[in-house]
Amino acid sequence: MSIDHVGLSVGPSAFKVTRDFYLATLKPLGYSVFMEKKDKEAGVSLIGFKNACHDPNFWLQAGGDDSTGAQLIDPANYGTEELRKKQPVRSHVAFTAPSRKVVNAWYHNALKAGAIDNGPPGERSYIKGYYAAYVIDPVGNNIELVHFNPYWLRAIKAAPTILSMLVGFAGGWLAYQYYH
């Protein structure tokens, strides 16, 4: 089984900034708005993002008062001991990328959209072929974009090309043997 979707809760006063951040950073990945609702009477805001396959798999929700959801962080103080004591642990969400080039572009786009650097693009030491970038979103979540292309997958992708070369060589050799 796999995870179908994930949702992050933010405080009402942080919803617009967080929403705008994800609109800017997910659009280059092929995401668009699936649904957006604002119920003023109930005090709830909700936005769902769908990927290129039209699966709504990422959601933001704000409801109640600011004490019930994540608040905007101060980028100047993020990571200081004082802030870590005040902020609860946030979530980690990883999106997939089709290439390293997309990871690089997304990272720079996210920084322009207000993210805080949490790890520049690069291959990670914990697994060969794992290329990722990390940023902190406006409310303190660790957001990652990863392109995973392990050596064994590259070998499988190359197998049809290698196989066709071998078949072509064998066919040519057999034809040469037959006619000579």
PDB file of C-alpha atoms in Angstrom:
ATOM      1  CA  MET A   1       0.000   0.000   0.000  1.00  0.00           C
ATOM      2  CA  SER A   2       1.037   3.587  -0.485  1.00  0.00           C
ATOM      3  CA  ILE A   3       0.013   6.937   0.961  1.00  0.00           C
ATOM      4  CA  ASP A   4      -2.807   8.529  -1.022  1.00  0.00           C
ATOM      5  CA  HIS A   5      -2.475  12.116   0.204  1.00  0.00           C
ATOM      6  CA  VAL A   6      -1.072  14.284   2.973  1.00  0.00           C
ATOM      7  CA  GLY A   7      -2.409  17.439   4.586  1.00  0.00           C
ATOM      8  CA  LEU A   8      -0.761  20.160   6.629  1.00  0.00           C
ATOM      9  CA  SER A   9      -2.587  22.289   9.164  1.00  0.00           C
ATOM     10  CA  VAL A  10      -1.741  25.974   9.476  1.00  0.00           C
ATOM     11  CA  GLY A  11      -3.124  28.770  11.593  1.00  0.00           C
ATOM     12  CA  PRO A  12      -5.680  31.033   9.898  1.00  0.00           C
ATOM     13  CA  SER A  13      -3.327  34.021   9.871  1.00  0.00           C
ATOM     14  CA  ALA A  14      -0.626  31.915   8.165  1.00  0.00           C
ATOM     15  CA  PHE A  15      -2.896  30.337   5.561  1.00  0.00           C
ATOM     16  CA  LYS A  16      -2.595  32.908   2.748  1.00  0.00           C
ATOM     17  CA  VAL A  17       1.204  33.153   2.885  1.00  0.00           C
ATOM     18  CA  THR A  18       1.551  29.365   3.053  1.00  0.00           C
ATOM     19  CA  ARG A  19      -0.995  28.878   0.257  1.00  0.00           C
ATOM     20  CA  ASP A  20       0.838  31.366  -1.978  1.00  0.00           C
ATOM     21  CA  PHE A  21       4.165  29.670  -1.229  1.00  0.00           C
ATOM     22  CA  TYR A  22       2.851  26.273  -2.354  1.00  0.00           C
ATOM     23  CA  LEU A  23       1.155  27.742  -5.419  1.00  0.00           C
ATOM     24  CA  ALA A  24       4.542  29.142  -6.492  1.00  0.00           C
ATOM     25  CA  THR A  25       6.644  26.086  -5.654  1.00  0.00           C
ATOM     26  CA  LEU A  26       4.334  23.299  -6.841  1.00  0.00           C
ATOM     27  CA  LYS A  27       3.309  24.802 -10.182  1.00  0.00           C
ATOM     28  CA  PRO A  28       6.692  24.074 -11.844  1.00  0.00           C
ATOM     29  CA  LEU A  29       6.258  20.433 -10.718  1.00  0.00           C
ATOM     30  CA  GLY A  30       3.000  20.129 -12.653  1.00  0.00           C
ATOM     31  CA  TYR A  31       0.680  20.772  -9.711  1.00  0.00           C
ATOM     32  CA  SER A  32      -2.433  22.908  -9.911  1.00  0.00           C
ATOM     33  CA  VAL A  33      -5.337  23.707  -7.622  1.00  0.00           C
ATOM     34  CA  PHE A  34      -7.790  20.829  -7.380  1.00  0.00           C
ATOM     35  CA  MET A  35     -10.184  22.520  -4.986  1.00  0.00           C
ATOM     36  CA  GLU A  36     -10.251  25.582  -2.774  1.00  0.00           C
ATOM     37  CA  LYS A  37     -12.887  26.398  -0.173  1.00  0.00           C
ATOM     38  CA  LYS A  38     -13.299  29.087   2.403  1.00  0.00           C
ATOM     39  CA  ASP A  39     -16.113  28.818   4.898  1.00  0.00           C
ATOM     40  CA  LYS A  40     -16.164  32.137   6.765  1.00  0.00           C
ATOM     41  CA  GLU A  41     -18.928  30.978   9.088  1.00  0.00           C
ATOM     42  CA  ALA A  42     -17.001  27.901  10.192  1.00  0.00           C
ATOM     43  CA  GLY A  43     -13.653  29.716   9.938  1.00  0.00           C
ATOM     44  CA  VAL A  44     -12.103  27.024   7.745  1.00  0.00           C
ATOM     45  CA  SER A  45      -9.933  27.419   4.666  1.00  0.00           C
ATOM     46  CA  LEU A  46      -8.875  24.460   2.548  1.00  0.00           C
ATOM     47  CA  ILE A  47      -6.875  24.036  -0.641  1.00  0.00           C
ATOM     48  CA  GLY A  48      -6.024  20.797  -2.403  1.00  0.00           C
ATOM     49  CA  PHE A  49      -3.300  20.484  -5.029  1.00  0.00           C
ATOM     50  CA  LYS A  50      -3.369  17.870  -7.773  1.00  0.00           C
ATOM     51  CA  ASN A  51      -0.394  16.578  -9.681  1.00  0.00           C
ATOM     52  CA  ALA A  52      -0.100  16.057 -13.424  1.00  0.00           C
ATOM     53  CA  CYS A  53      -1.951  12.718 -13.062  1.00  0.00           C
ATOM     54  CA  HIS A  54      -4.896  14.636 -11.556  1.00  0.00           C
ATOM     55  CA  ASP A  55      -4.552  12.984  -8.172  1.00  0.00           C
ATOM     56  CA  PRO A  56      -5.220  15.473  -5.343  1.00  0.00           C
ATOM     57  CA  ASN A  57      -2.435  14.400  -3.022  1.00  0.00           C
ATOM     58  CA  PHE A  58      -1.368  17.532  -1.125  1.00  0.00           C
ATOM     59  CA  TRP A  59      -3.668  19.651   1.055  1.00  0.00           C
ATOM     60  CA  LEU A  60      -3.449  22.715   3.298  1.00  0.00           C
ATOM     61  CA  GLN A  61      -6.087  23.460   5.881  1.00  0.00           C
ATOM     62  CA  ALA A  62      -6.617  26.319   8.311  1.00  0.00           C
ATOM     63  CA  GLY A  63      -9.320  26.304  10.886  1.00  0.00           C
ATOM     64  CA  GLY A  64     -10.162  27.343  14.403  1.00  0.00           C
ATOM     65  CA  ASP A  65      -7.860  29.983  15.809  1.00  0.00           C
ATOM     66  CA  ASP A  66      -4.139  30.554  15.463  1.00  0.00           C
ATOM     67  CA  SER A  67      -3.365  28.403  18.502  1.00  0.00           C
ATOM     68  CA  THR A  68      -4.481  25.243  16.645  1.00  0.00           C
ATOM     69  CA  GLY A  69      -2.273  25.432  13.551  1.00  0.00           C
ATOM     70  CA  ALA A  70       1.263  26.203  12.516  1.00  0.00           C
ATOM     71  CA  GLN A  71       2.262  29.855  12.556  1.00  0.00           C
ATOM     72  CA  LEU A  72       4.556  31.838  10.282  1.00  0.00           C
ATOM     73  CA  ILE A  73       8.174  31.596  11.332  1.00  0.00           C
ATOM     74  CA  ASP A  74      10.676  34.422  11.456  1.00  0.00           C
ATOM     75  CA  PRO A  75      13.359  33.570   8.864  1.00  0.00           C
ATOM     76  CA  ALA A  76      15.909  35.744  10.678  1.00  0.00           C
ATOM     77  CA  ASN A  77      15.591  33.651  13.840  1.00  0.00           C
ATOM     78  CA  TYR A  78      14.865  30.251  12.365  1.00  0.00           C
ATOM     79  CA  GLY A  79      17.121  27.632  13.815  1.00  0.00           C
ATOM     80  CA  THR A  80      18.046  29.602  16.916  1.00  0.00           C
ATOM     81  CA  GLU A  81      17.748  27.789  20.232  1.00  0.00           C
ATOM     82  CA  GLU A  82      15.068  30.271  21.362  1.00  0.00           C
ATOM     83  CA  LEU A  83      12.866  29.528  18.344  1.00  0.00           C
ATOM     84  CA  ARG A  84      13.343  25.762  18.618  1.00  0.00           C
ATOM     85  CA  LYS A  85      11.995  25.918  22.182  1.00  0.00           C
ATOM     86  CA  LYS A  86       8.900  27.844  21.034  1.00  0.00           C
ATOM     87  CA  GLN A  87       8.127  25.905  17.842  1.00  0.00           C
ATOM     88  CA  PRO A  88       6.798  22.359  17.877  1.00  0.00           C
ATOM     89  CA  VAL A  89       8.379  19.831  15.561  1.00  0.00           C
ATOM     90  CA  ARG A  90       6.977  20.261  12.046  1.00  0.00           C
ATOM     91  CA  SER A  91       6.340  17.813   9.247  1.00  0.00           C
ATOM     92  CA  HIS A  92       8.581  16.558   6.460  1.00  0.00           C
ATOM     93  CA  VAL A  93       7.009  16.184   3.020  1.00  0.00           C
ATOM     94  CA  ALA A  94       8.937  14.960  -0.034  1.00  0.00           C
ATOM     95  CA  PHE A  95       7.809  15.455  -3.627  1.00  0.00           C
ATOM     96  CA  THR A  96       9.362  13.591  -6.568  1.00  0.00           C
ATOM     97  CA  ALA A  97      11.130  15.181  -9.511  1.00  0.00           C
ATOM     98  CA  PRO A  98      11.760  13.747 -12.978  1.00  0.00           C
ATOM     99  CA  SER A  99      15.366  14.993 -13.102  1.00  0.00           C
ATOM    100  CA  ARG A 100      18.185  16.656 -11.196  1.00  0.00           C
ATOM    101  CA  LYS A 101      17.654  19.763 -13.312  1.00  0.00           C
ATOM    102  CA  VAL A 102      14.104  20.061 -11.943  1.00  0.00           C
ATOM    103  CA  VAL A 103      15.410  19.679  -8.359  1.00  0.00           C
ATOM    104  CA  ASN A 104      17.891  22.509  -8.930  1.00  0.00           C
ATOM    105  CA  ALA A 105      15.284  24.841 -10.475  1.00  0.00           C
ATOM    106  CA  TRP A 106      12.694  24.041  -7.777  1.00  0.00           C
ATOM    107  CA  TYR A 107      15.167  24.816  -4.986  1.00  0.00           C
ATOM    108  CA  HIS A 108      16.007  28.271  -6.368  1.00  0.00           C
ATOM    109  CA  ASN A 109      12.321  28.954  -7.080  1.00  0.00           C
ATOM    110  CA  ALA A 110      11.390  27.978  -3.507  1.00  0.00           C
ATOM    111  CA  LEU A 111      14.019  30.338  -2.071  1.00  0.00           C
ATOM    112  CA  LYS A 112      12.636  33.174  -4.218  1.00  0.00           C
ATOM    113  CA  ALA A 113       9.142  32.316  -2.918  1.00  0.00           C
ATOM    114  CA  GLY A 114      10.311  32.819   0.681  1.00  0.00           C
ATOM    115  CA  ALA A 115      11.633  29.420   1.745  1.00  0.00           C
ATOM    116  CA  ILE A 116      14.602  28.997   4.048  1.00  0.00           C
ATOM    117  CA  ASP A 117      17.479  26.831   2.836  1.00  0.00           C
ATOM    118  CA  ASN A 118      17.610  23.479   4.623  1.00  0.00           C
ATOM    119  CA  GLY A 119      19.971  21.655   2.259  1.00  0.00           C
ATOM    120  CA  PRO A 120      21.012  22.678  -1.263  1.00  0.00           C
ATOM    121  CA  PRO A 121      20.601  20.339  -4.242  1.00  0.00           C
ATOM    122  CA  GLY A 122      23.000  17.447  -4.286  1.00  0.00           C
ATOM    123  CA  GLU A 123      23.417  13.697  -4.104  1.00  0.00           C
ATOM    124  CA  ARG A 124      22.934  12.503  -0.561  1.00  0.00           C
ATOM    125  CA  SER A 125      25.432  10.204   1.094  1.00  0.00           C
ATOM    126  CA  TYR A 126      22.850   7.844   2.554  1.00  0.00           C
ATOM    127  CA  ILE A 127      21.984   6.227  -0.788  1.00  0.00           C
ATOM    128  CA  LYS A 128      23.647   6.388  -4.181  1.00  0.00           C
ATOM    129  CA  GLY A 129      21.463   8.036  -6.814  1.00  0.00           C
ATOM    130  CA  TYR A 130      19.366   9.998  -4.250  1.00  0.00           C
ATOM    131  CA  TYR A 131      19.523  13.640  -5.412  1.00  0.00           C
ATOM    132  CA  ALA A 132      17.514  16.082  -3.321  1.00  0.00           C
ATOM    133  CA  ALA A 133      17.067  19.636  -2.067  1.00  0.00           C
ATOM    134  CA  TYR A 134      15.417  20.753   1.171  1.00  0.00           C
ATOM    135  CA  VAL A 135      13.719  23.982   2.205  1.00  0.00           C
ATOM    136  CA  ILE A 136      11.719  25.186   5.183  1.00  0.00           C
ATOM    137  CA  ASP A 137       8.262  26.466   4.242  1.00  0.00           C
ATOM    138  CA  PRO A 138       6.708  29.607   5.793  1.00  0.00           C
ATOM    139  CA  VAL A 139       5.410  27.706   8.845  1.00  0.00           C
ATOM    140  CA  GLY A 140       8.477  25.552   9.526  1.00  0.00           C
ATOM    141  CA  ASN A 141       7.838  22.329   7.606  1.00  0.00           C
ATOM    142  CA  ASN A 142      10.814  20.598   5.989  1.00  0.00           C
ATOM    143  CA  ILE A 143       9.920  20.284   2.296  1.00  0.00           C
ATOM    144  CA  GLU A 144      12.020  18.122  -0.012  1.00  0.00           C
ATOM    145  CA  LEU A 145      12.196  17.532  -3.731  1.00  0.00           C
ATOM    146  CA  VAL A 146      13.941  14.303  -4.706  1.00  0.00           C
ATOM    147  CA  HIS A 147      15.065  12.668  -7.917  1.00  0.00           C
ATOM    148  CA  PHE A 148      15.967   9.059  -7.154  1.00  0.00           C
ATOM    149  CA  ASN A 149      17.802   7.260  -9.919  1.00  0.00           C
ATOM    150  CA  PRO A 150      19.720   4.347  -8.346  1.00  0.00           C
ATOM    151  CA  TYR A 151      22.390   2.461 -10.283  1.00  0.00           C
ATOM    152  CA  TRP A 152      20.228  -0.663 -10.630  1.00  0.00           C
ATOM    153  CA  LEU A 153      17.395   1.349 -12.187  1.00  0.00           C
ATOM    154  CA  ARG A 154      19.791   2.993 -14.642  1.00  0.00           C
ATOM    155  CA  ALA A 155      21.007  -0.502 -15.597  1.00  0.00           C
ATOM    156  CA  ILE A 156      17.449  -1.731 -16.190  1.00  0.00           C
ATOM    157  CA  LYS A 157      16.665   1.323 -18.323  1.00  0.00           C
ATOM    158  CA  ALA A 158      19.810   0.728 -20.367  1.00  0.00           C
ATOM    159  CA  ALA A 159      19.140  -3.005 -20.822  1.00  0.00           C
ATOM    160  CA  PRO A 160      16.864  -2.687 -23.899  1.00  0.00           C
ATOM    161  CA  THR A 161      19.475  -0.547 -25.666  1.00  0.00           C
ATOM    162  CA  ILE A 162      22.260  -2.973 -24.819  1.00  0.00           C
ATOM    163  CA  LEU A 163      20.102  -5.951 -25.782  1.00  0.00           C
ATOM    164  CA  SER A 164      19.191  -4.415 -29.162  1.00  0.00           C
ATOM    165  CA  MET A 165      22.874  -3.715 -29.820  1.00  0.00           C
ATOM    166  CA  LEU A 166      23.756  -7.334 -29.053  1.00  0.00           C
ATOM    167  CA  VAL A 167      20.922  -8.676 -31.215  1.00  0.00           C
ATOM    168  CA  GLY A 168      21.984  -6.365 -34.051  1.00  0.00           C
ATOM    169  CA  PHE A 169      25.593  -7.475 -33.725  1.00  0.00           C
ATOM    170  CA  ALA A 170      24.626 -11.165 -33.584  1.00  0.00           C
ATOM    171  CA  GLY A 171      22.317 -10.780 -36.587  1.00  0.00           C
ATOM    172  CA  GLY A 172      25.043  -9.054 -38.569  1.00  0.00           C
ATOM    173  CA  TRP A 173      27.583 -11.687 -37.606  1.00  0.00           C
ATOM    174  CA  LEU A 174      25.193 -14.504 -38.589  1.00  0.00           C
ATOM    175  CA  ALA A 175      24.454 -12.848 -41.935  1.00  0.00           C
ATOM    176  CA  TYR A 176      28.164 -12.460 -42.579  1.00  0.00           C
ATOM    177  CA  GLN A 177      28.770 -16.146 -41.729  1.00  0.00           C
ATOM    178  CA  TYR A 178      25.919 -17.243 -43.979  1.00  0.00           C
ATOM    179  CA  TYR A 179      27.035 -15.293 -47.038  1.00  0.00           C
ATOM    180  CA  HIS A 180      30.759 -15.945 -46.713  1.00  0.00           C
TER     181      HIS A 180
END
